[in-house]
Amino acid sequence: MKALEDRMVIKLGGLMVVAIGAMATLIKIL
């Protein structure tokens, strides 16, 4: 169970990094 939770946390962290990167790129373009 713990391993599954860790994997989900890593996935969420990765998604947040991607989202922040996308927003930063949009701000630069604008």
XYZ file of N, CA and C in Angstrom:
90
model
N 0.840 -1.207 0.000
C 0.000 0.000 0.000
C 0.872 1.253 0.000
N 1.918 1.237 0.818
C 2.799 2.415 0.897
C 3.455 2.697 -0.451
N 3.888 1.646 -1.129
C 4.562 1.840 -2.420
C 3.609 2.503 -3.407
N 2.343 2.086 -3.390
C 1.356 2.665 -4.308
C 1.169 4.152 -4.013
N 1.088 4.486 -2.721
C 0.937 5.893 -2.335
C 2.132 6.711 -2.820
N 3.333 6.168 -2.617
C 4.540 6.887 -3.051
C 4.495 7.131 -4.554
N 4.047 6.112 -5.300
C 4.005 6.248 -6.755
C 3.016 7.348 -7.158
N 1.873 7.398 -6.468
C 0.869 8.419 -6.783
C 1.410 9.813 -6.467
N 2.121 9.925 -5.343
C 2.700 11.223 -4.963
C 3.704 11.669 -6.024
N 4.520 10.722 -6.502
C 5.518 11.057 -7.527
C 4.806 11.513 -8.802
N 3.711 10.804 -9.172
C 2.961 11.179 -10.381
C 2.383 12.579 -10.235
N 1.777 12.857 -9.058
C 1.189 14.181 -8.834
C 2.272 15.253 -8.883
N 3.422 14.974 -8.280
C 4.528 15.934 -8.300
C 4.962 16.212 -9.727
N 5.052 15.157 -10.527
C 5.448 15.323 -11.930
C 4.431 16.158 -12.689
N 3.150 15.901 -12.432
C 2.095 16.667 -13.117
C 2.182 18.138 -12.728
N 2.439 18.404 -11.451
C 2.549 19.796 -10.998
C 3.725 20.483 -11.680
N 4.850 19.786 -11.793
C 6.030 20.362 -12.453
C 5.702 20.679 -13.910
N 5.018 19.750 -14.581
C 4.653 19.968 -15.988
C 3.706 21.159 -16.108
N 2.717 21.234 -15.208
C 1.740 22.329 -15.255
C 2.434 23.674 -15.024
N 3.329 23.722 -14.043
C 4.053 24.970 -13.751
C 4.928 25.354 -14.942
N 5.574 24.367 -15.541
C 6.414 24.636 -16.710
C 5.581 25.176 -17.858
N 4.405 24.592 -18.073
C 3.520 25.049 -19.155
C 3.063 26.480 -18.895
N 2.704 26.786 -17.650
C 2.262 28.143 -17.322
C 3.399 29.138 -17.514
N 4.598 28.774 -17.093
C 5.750 29.665 -17.256
C 6.001 29.925 -18.737
N 5.864 28.884 -19.562
C 6.069 29.042 -21.003
C 5.020 29.981 -21.580
N 3.759 29.803 -21.163
C 2.680 30.670 -21.664
C 2.945 32.119 -21.270
N 3.361 32.328 -20.027
C 3.632 33.697 -19.557
C 4.753 34.320 -20.388
N 5.786 33.525 -20.706
C 6.897 34.049 -21.519
C 6.402 34.427 -22.909
N 5.539 33.573 -23.497
C 5.023 33.843 -24.846
C 4.182 35.118 -24.826
N 3.343 35.256 -23.780
C 2.493 36.442 -23.694
C 3.338 37.653 -23.329
